[in-house]
Tab-separated table of C-alpha atoms in Angstrom:
chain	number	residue	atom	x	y	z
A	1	UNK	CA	75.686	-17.247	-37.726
A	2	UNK	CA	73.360	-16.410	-34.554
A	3	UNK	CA	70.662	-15.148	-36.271
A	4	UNK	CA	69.157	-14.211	-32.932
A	5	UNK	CA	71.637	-11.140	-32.334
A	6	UNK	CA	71.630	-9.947	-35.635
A	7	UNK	CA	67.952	-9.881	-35.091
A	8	UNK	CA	68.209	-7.876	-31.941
A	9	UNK	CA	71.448	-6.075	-33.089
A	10	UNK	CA	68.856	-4.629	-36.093
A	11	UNK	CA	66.570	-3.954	-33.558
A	12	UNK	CA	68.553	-2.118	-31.356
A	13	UNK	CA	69.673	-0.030	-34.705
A	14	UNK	CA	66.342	0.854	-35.970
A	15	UNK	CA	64.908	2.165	-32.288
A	16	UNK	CA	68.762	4.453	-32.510
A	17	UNK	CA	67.277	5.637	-35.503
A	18	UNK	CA	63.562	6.308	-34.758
A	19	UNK	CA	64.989	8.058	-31.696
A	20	UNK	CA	67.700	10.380	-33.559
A	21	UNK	CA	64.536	10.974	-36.249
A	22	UNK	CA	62.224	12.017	-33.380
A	23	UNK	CA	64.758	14.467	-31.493
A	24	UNK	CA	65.499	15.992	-34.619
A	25	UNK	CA	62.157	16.578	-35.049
A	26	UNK	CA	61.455	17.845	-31.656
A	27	UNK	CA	64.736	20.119	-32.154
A	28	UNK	CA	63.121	21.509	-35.773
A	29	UNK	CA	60.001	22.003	-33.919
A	30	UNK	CA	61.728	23.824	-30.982
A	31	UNK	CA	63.793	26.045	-32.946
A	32	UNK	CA	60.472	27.316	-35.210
A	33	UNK	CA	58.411	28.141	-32.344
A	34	UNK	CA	61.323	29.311	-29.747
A	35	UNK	CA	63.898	32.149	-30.041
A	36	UNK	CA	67.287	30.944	-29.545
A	37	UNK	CA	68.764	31.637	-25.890
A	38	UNK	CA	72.060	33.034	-26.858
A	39	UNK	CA	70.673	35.201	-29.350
A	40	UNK	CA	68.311	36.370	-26.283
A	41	UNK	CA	71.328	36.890	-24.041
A	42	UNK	CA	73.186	39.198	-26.353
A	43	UNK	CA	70.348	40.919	-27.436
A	44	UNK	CA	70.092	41.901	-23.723
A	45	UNK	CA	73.261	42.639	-23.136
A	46	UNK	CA	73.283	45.220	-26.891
A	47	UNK	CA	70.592	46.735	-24.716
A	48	UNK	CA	71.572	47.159	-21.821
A	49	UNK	CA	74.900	48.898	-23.688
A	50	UNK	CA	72.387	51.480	-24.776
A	51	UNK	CA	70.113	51.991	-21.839
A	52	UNK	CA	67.330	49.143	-21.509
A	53	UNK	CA	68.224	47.221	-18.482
A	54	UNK	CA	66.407	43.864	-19.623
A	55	UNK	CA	67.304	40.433	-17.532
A	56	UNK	CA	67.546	37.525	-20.125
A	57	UNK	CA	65.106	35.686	-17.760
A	58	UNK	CA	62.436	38.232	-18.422
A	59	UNK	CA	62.456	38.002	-22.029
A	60	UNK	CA	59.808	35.191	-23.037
A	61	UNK	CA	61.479	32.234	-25.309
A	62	UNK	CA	58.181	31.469	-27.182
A	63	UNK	CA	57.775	32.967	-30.560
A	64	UNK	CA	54.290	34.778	-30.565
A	65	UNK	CA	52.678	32.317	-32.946
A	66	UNK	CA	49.115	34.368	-33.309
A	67	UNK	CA	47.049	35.497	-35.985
A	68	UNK	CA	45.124	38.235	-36.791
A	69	UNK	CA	41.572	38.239	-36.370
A	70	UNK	CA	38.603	40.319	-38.074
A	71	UNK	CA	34.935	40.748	-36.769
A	72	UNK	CA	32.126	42.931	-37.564
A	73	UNK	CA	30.494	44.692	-35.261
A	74	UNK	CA	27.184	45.689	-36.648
A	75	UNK	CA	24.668	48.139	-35.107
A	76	UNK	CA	25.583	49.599	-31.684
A	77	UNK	CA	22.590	48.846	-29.927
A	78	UNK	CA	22.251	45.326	-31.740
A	79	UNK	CA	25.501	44.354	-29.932
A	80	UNK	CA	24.648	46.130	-26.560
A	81	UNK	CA	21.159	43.781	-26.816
A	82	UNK	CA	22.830	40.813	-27.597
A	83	UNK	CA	25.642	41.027	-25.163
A	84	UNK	CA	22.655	41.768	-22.640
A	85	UNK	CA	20.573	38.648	-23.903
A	86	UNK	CA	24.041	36.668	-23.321
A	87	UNK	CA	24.578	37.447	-19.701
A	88	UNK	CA	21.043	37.191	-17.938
A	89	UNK	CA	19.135	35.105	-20.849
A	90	UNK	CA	16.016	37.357	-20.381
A	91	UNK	CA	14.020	39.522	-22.590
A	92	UNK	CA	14.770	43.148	-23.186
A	93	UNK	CA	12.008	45.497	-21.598
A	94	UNK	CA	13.370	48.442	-22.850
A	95	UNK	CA	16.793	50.053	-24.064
A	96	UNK	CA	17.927	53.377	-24.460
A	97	UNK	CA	20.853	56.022	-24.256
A	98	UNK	CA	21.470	57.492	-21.419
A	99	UNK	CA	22.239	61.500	-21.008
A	100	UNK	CA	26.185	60.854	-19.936
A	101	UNK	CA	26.471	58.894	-22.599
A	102	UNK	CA	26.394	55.206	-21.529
A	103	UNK	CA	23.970	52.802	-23.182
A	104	UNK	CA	21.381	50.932	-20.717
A	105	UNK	CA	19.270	47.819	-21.689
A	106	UNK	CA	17.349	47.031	-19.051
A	107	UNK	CA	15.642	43.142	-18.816
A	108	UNK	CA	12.314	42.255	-17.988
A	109	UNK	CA	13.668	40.740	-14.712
A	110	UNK	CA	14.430	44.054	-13.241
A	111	UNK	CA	18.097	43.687	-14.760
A	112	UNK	CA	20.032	45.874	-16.121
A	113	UNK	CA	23.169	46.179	-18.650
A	114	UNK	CA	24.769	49.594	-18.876
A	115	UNK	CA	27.649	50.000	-21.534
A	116	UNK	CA	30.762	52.967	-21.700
A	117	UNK	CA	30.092	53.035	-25.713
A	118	UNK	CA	32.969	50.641	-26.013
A	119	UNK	CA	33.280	47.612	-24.076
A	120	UNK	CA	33.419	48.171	-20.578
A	121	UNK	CA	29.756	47.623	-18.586
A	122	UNK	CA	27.934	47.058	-15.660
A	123	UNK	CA	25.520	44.750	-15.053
A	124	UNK	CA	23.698	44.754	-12.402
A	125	UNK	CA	20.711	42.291	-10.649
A	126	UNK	CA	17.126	43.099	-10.119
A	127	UNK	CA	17.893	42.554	-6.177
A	128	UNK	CA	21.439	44.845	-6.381
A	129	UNK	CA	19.823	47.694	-8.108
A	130	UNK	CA	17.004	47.337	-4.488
A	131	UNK	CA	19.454	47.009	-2.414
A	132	UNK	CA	20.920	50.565	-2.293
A	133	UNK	CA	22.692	49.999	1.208
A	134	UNK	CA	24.524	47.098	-0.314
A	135	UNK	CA	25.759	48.668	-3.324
A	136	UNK	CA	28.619	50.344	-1.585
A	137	UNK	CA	29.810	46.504	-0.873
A	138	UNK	CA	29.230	45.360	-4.515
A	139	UNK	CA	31.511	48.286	-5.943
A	140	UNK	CA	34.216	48.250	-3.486
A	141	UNK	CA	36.120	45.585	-5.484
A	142	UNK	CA	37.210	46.290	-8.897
A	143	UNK	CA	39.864	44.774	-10.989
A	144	UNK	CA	42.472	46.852	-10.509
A	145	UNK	CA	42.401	46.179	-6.802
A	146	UNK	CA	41.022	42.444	-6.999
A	147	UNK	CA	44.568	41.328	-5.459
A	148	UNK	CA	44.711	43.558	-2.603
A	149	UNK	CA	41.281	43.367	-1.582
A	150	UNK	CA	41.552	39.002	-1.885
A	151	UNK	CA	44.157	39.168	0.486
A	152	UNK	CA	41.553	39.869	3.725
A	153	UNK	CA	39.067	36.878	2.160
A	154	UNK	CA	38.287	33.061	2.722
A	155	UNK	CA	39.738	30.688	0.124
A	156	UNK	CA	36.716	29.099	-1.884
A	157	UNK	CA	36.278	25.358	-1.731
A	158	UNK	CA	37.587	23.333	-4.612
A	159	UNK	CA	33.503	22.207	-5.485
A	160	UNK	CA	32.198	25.893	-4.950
A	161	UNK	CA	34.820	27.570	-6.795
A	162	UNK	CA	33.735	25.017	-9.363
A	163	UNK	CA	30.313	25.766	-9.139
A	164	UNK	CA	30.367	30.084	-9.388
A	165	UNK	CA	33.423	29.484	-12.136
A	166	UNK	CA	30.278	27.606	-14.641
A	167	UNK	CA	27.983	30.228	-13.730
A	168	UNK	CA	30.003	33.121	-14.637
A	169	UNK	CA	31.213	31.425	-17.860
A	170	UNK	CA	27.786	30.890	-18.933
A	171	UNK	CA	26.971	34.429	-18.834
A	172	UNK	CA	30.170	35.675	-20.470
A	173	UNK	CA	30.314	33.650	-23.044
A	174	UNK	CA	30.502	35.093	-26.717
A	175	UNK	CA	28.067	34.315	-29.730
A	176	UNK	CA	31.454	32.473	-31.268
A	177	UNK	CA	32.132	29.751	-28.454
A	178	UNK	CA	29.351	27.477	-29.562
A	179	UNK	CA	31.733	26.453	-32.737
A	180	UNK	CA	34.339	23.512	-32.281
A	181	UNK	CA	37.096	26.015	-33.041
A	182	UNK	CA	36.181	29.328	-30.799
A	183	UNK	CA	38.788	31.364	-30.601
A	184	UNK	CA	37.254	33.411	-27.771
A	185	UNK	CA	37.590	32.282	-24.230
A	186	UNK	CA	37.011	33.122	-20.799
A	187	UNK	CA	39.433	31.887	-17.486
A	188	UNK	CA	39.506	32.420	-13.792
A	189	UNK	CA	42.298	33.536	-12.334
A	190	UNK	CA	41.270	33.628	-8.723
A	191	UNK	CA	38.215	33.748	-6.206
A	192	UNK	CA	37.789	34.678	-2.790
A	193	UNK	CA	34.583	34.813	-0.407
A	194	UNK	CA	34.526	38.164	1.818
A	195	UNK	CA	33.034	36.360	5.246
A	196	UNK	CA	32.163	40.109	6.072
A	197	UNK	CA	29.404	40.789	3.228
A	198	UNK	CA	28.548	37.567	2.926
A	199	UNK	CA	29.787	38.000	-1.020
A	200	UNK	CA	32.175	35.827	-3.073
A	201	UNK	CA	33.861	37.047	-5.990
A	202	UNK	CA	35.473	35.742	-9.057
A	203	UNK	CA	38.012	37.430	-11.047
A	204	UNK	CA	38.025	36.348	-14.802
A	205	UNK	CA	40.132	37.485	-17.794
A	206	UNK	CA	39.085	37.014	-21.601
A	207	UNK	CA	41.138	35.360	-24.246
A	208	UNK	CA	42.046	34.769	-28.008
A	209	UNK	CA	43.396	31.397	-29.037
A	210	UNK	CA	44.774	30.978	-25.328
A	211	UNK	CA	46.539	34.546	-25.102
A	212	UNK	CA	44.982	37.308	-22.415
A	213	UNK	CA	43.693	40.200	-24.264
A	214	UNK	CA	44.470	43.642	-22.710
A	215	UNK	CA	42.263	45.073	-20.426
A	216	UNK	CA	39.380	42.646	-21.128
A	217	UNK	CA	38.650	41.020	-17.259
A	218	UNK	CA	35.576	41.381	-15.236
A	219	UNK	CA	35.018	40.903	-11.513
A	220	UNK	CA	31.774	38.761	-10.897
A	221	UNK	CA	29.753	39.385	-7.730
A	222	UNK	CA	28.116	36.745	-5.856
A	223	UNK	CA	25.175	36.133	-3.180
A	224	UNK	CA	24.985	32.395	-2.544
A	225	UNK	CA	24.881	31.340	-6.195
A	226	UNK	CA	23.217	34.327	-7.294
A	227	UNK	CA	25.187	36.280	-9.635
A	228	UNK	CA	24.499	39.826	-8.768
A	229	UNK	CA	26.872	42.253	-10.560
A	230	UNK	CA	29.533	41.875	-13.333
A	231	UNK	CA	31.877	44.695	-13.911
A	232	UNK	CA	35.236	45.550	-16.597
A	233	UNK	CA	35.261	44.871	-20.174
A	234	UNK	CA	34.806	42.421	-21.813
A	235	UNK	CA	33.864	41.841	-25.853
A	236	UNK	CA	30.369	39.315	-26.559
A	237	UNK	CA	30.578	39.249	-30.482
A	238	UNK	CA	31.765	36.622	-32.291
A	239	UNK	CA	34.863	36.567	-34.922
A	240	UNK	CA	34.191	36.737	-38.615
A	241	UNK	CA	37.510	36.037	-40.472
A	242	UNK	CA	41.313	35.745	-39.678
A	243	UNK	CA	44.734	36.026	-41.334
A	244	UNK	CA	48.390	35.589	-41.090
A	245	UNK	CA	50.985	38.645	-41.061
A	246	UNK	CA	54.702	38.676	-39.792
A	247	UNK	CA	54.493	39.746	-36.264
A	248	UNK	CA	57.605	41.715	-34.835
A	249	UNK	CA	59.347	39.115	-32.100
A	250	UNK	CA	59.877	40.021	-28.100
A	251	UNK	CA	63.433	41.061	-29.355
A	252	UNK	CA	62.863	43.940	-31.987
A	253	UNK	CA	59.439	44.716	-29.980
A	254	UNK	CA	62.133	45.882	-26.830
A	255	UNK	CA	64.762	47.875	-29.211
A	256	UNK	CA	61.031	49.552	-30.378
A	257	UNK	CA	60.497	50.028	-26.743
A	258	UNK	CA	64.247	51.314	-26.007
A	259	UNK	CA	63.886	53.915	-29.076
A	260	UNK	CA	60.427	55.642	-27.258
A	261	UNK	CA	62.572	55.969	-24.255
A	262	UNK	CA	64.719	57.568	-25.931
A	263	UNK	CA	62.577	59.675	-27.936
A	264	UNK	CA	61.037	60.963	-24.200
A	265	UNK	CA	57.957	59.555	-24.567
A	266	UNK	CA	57.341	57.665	-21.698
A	267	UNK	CA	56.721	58.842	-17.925
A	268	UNK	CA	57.433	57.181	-14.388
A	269	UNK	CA	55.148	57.178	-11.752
A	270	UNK	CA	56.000	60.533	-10.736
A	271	UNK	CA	55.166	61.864	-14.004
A	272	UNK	CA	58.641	62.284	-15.274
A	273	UNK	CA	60.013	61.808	-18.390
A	274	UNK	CA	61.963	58.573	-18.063
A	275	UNK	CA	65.304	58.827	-19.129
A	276	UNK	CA	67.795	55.812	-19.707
A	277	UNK	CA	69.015	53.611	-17.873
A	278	UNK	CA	65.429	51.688	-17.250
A	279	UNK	CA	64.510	48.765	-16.411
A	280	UNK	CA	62.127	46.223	-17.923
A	281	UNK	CA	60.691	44.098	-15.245
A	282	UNK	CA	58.229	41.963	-17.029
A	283	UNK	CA	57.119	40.853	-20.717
A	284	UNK	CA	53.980	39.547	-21.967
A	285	UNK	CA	52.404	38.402	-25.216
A	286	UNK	CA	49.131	39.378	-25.378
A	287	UNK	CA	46.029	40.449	-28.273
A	288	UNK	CA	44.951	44.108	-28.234
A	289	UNK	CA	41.639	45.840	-29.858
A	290	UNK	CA	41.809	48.359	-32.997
A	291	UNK	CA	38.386	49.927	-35.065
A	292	UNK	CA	38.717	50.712	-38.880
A	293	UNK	CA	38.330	53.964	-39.549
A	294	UNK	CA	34.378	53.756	-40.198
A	295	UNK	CA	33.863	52.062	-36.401
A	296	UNK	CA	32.139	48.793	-37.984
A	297	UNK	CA	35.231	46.328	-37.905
A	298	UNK	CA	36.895	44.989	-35.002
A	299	UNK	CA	40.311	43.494	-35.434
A	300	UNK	CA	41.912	41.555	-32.692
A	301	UNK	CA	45.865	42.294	-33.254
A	302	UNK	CA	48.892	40.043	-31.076
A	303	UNK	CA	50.559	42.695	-28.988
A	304	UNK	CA	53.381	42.817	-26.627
A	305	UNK	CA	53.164	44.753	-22.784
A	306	UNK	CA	56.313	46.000	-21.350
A	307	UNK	CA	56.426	46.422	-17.829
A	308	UNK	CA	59.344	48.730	-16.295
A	309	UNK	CA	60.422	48.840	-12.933
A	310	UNK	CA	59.159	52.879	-12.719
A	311	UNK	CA	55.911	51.881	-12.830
A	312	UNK	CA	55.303	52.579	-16.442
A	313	UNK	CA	53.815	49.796	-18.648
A	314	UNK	CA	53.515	50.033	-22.295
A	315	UNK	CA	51.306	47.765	-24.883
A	316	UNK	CA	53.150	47.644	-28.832
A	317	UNK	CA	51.742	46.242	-31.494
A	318	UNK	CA	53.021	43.320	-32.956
A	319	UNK	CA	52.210	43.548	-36.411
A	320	UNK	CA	54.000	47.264	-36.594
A	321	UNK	CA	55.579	47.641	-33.174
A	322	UNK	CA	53.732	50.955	-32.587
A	323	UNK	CA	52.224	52.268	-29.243
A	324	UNK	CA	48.711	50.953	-28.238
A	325	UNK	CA	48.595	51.579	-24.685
A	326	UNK	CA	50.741	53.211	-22.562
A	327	UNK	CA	50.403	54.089	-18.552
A	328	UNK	CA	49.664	57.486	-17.837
């Protein structure tokens, strides 16, 4: 007997079966964490039957794997400090409401903080609140137009981009990132320099456990490497507890989405009441913001946004598949 192929032929047989362990494995692993594509496809084509126009492509594969998070958010004017503290790292020379309702914390650098009551702000540098003529500059670019007005600027080197991306993280990060397992997060999604002003500007969205959450981006406003303004929402707290609760998928989440059609609640562009057939254009996972009913607990909640090809963009819940935002 050639003991030297049996040796190799056993070989050969174990690797066969390491490698039919590990793809079943991977397979397992791909069918818990991904929707199955023909289920998708005829899930899109039930809807379309009834009036959703939905391509297969659009619908996300990836089973929205989030949890539920909890944090308390104490006195108002102890967050509105604190968030203030975060940002510019200076002392607090004075803070107060204002008459239209805002609240303003203003630094003992000449900086200043002002708040909507929830969690969009303005902050604004000792030098930008001087500079009156120059404020028409810093304002002009917002984050609903960030794209648009990006398109007439100067692509930012790979080393400066680096160097205003670590500047603006630093002041937008919340009390929670210092842990090994933050769940809060901040990225850049793009940066231009306007050769005009002289400015640069960063556009940055927030995030939970890697997912966007709605409506929480800021643009950051530049001179040199002097941050002078940051403007949109953004939340500075840290998280206090979490836990698991079945989410609704992409695919129940559009027949939700298909039944407010039909129930006339949703409007195009035009302000019309949309009636079927419409079109979905784009889906998103994403985490969305909800008080208790006393206004001292936060809870961050997965979500799904449904874009439609009217214009109209809607935000569900995923733990009930009810409406959290929707276009007006």
């Amino acid at each position: 007997m050639n003991w030297s192929s049996v040796k190799n032929l056993l070989i050969a047989m174990l690797i066969t079966a390491n490698l039919l362990v590990l793809y079943n494995i991977l397979a397992q692993n791909r069918s818990q964490g991904y929707i199955d594509e023909a289920e998708v496809k005829d899930a899109a084509a039930l809807l379309a039957e009834r009036g959703l126009l939905v391509d297969a492509a659009v619908i996300p594969l990836r089973r929205f794997d989030a949890v539920i998070y909890e944090s308390r958010y104490g006195e108002d004017y102890d967050y509105y400090i604190r968030a203030a503290l975060i940002m510019t790292g200076c002392d607090v020379e004075m803070h107060n409401w204002m008459p239209s309702g805002s609240y303003r914390v203003t630094l003992k650098d000449g900086s200043a903080v002002e708040f909507d009551g929830e969690f969009g702000f303005v902050f604004s540098s000792a030098d930008f609140q001087a500079n009156t003529t120059g404020g028409a500059s810093y304002t002009d670019v917002t984050v609903e137009n960030f794209a648009q007005m990006s398109r007439n600027g100067q692509e930012l080197g790979s080393a400066r981009m680096q160097n205003l991306t670590a500047i603006a993280l630093k002041a937008l990060e919340p009390e929670d990132t210092a842990s090994d397992d933050a769940v809060l997060d901040a990225q850049v999604t793009a940066g231009y320099h306007d050769p005009v002003s002289g400015l640069s500007y960063l556009h940055v969205r927030q995030t939970a456990d890697g997912w966007r959450i709605f409506n929480h981006e800021v643009v950051c406003v530049f001179e040199g490497d002097r941050l002078m303004q940051i403007k949109g929402h953004w939340y500075f707290a840290g998280l206090h507890a979490s836990y698991d609760e079945e989410l609704y998928d992409q695919v129940n989440i559009l027949f939700s989405d298909l039944k407010t059609i039909k129930n006339g609640e949703l409007t195009d562009a035009q302000g019309s009441v949309m009636e079927t057939p419409v079109r979905v254009t784009s889906m998103s996972a994403c985490y969305s913001l909800f008080w208790d009913a006393e206004k001292t607990v936060l809870y961050f909640i997965p979500a799904w946004q449904i874009d439609h090809e009217s214009g109209a963009t809607v935000v569900y819940n995923a733990a009930n598949s009810t409406i959290y935002w929707r276009s007006e």
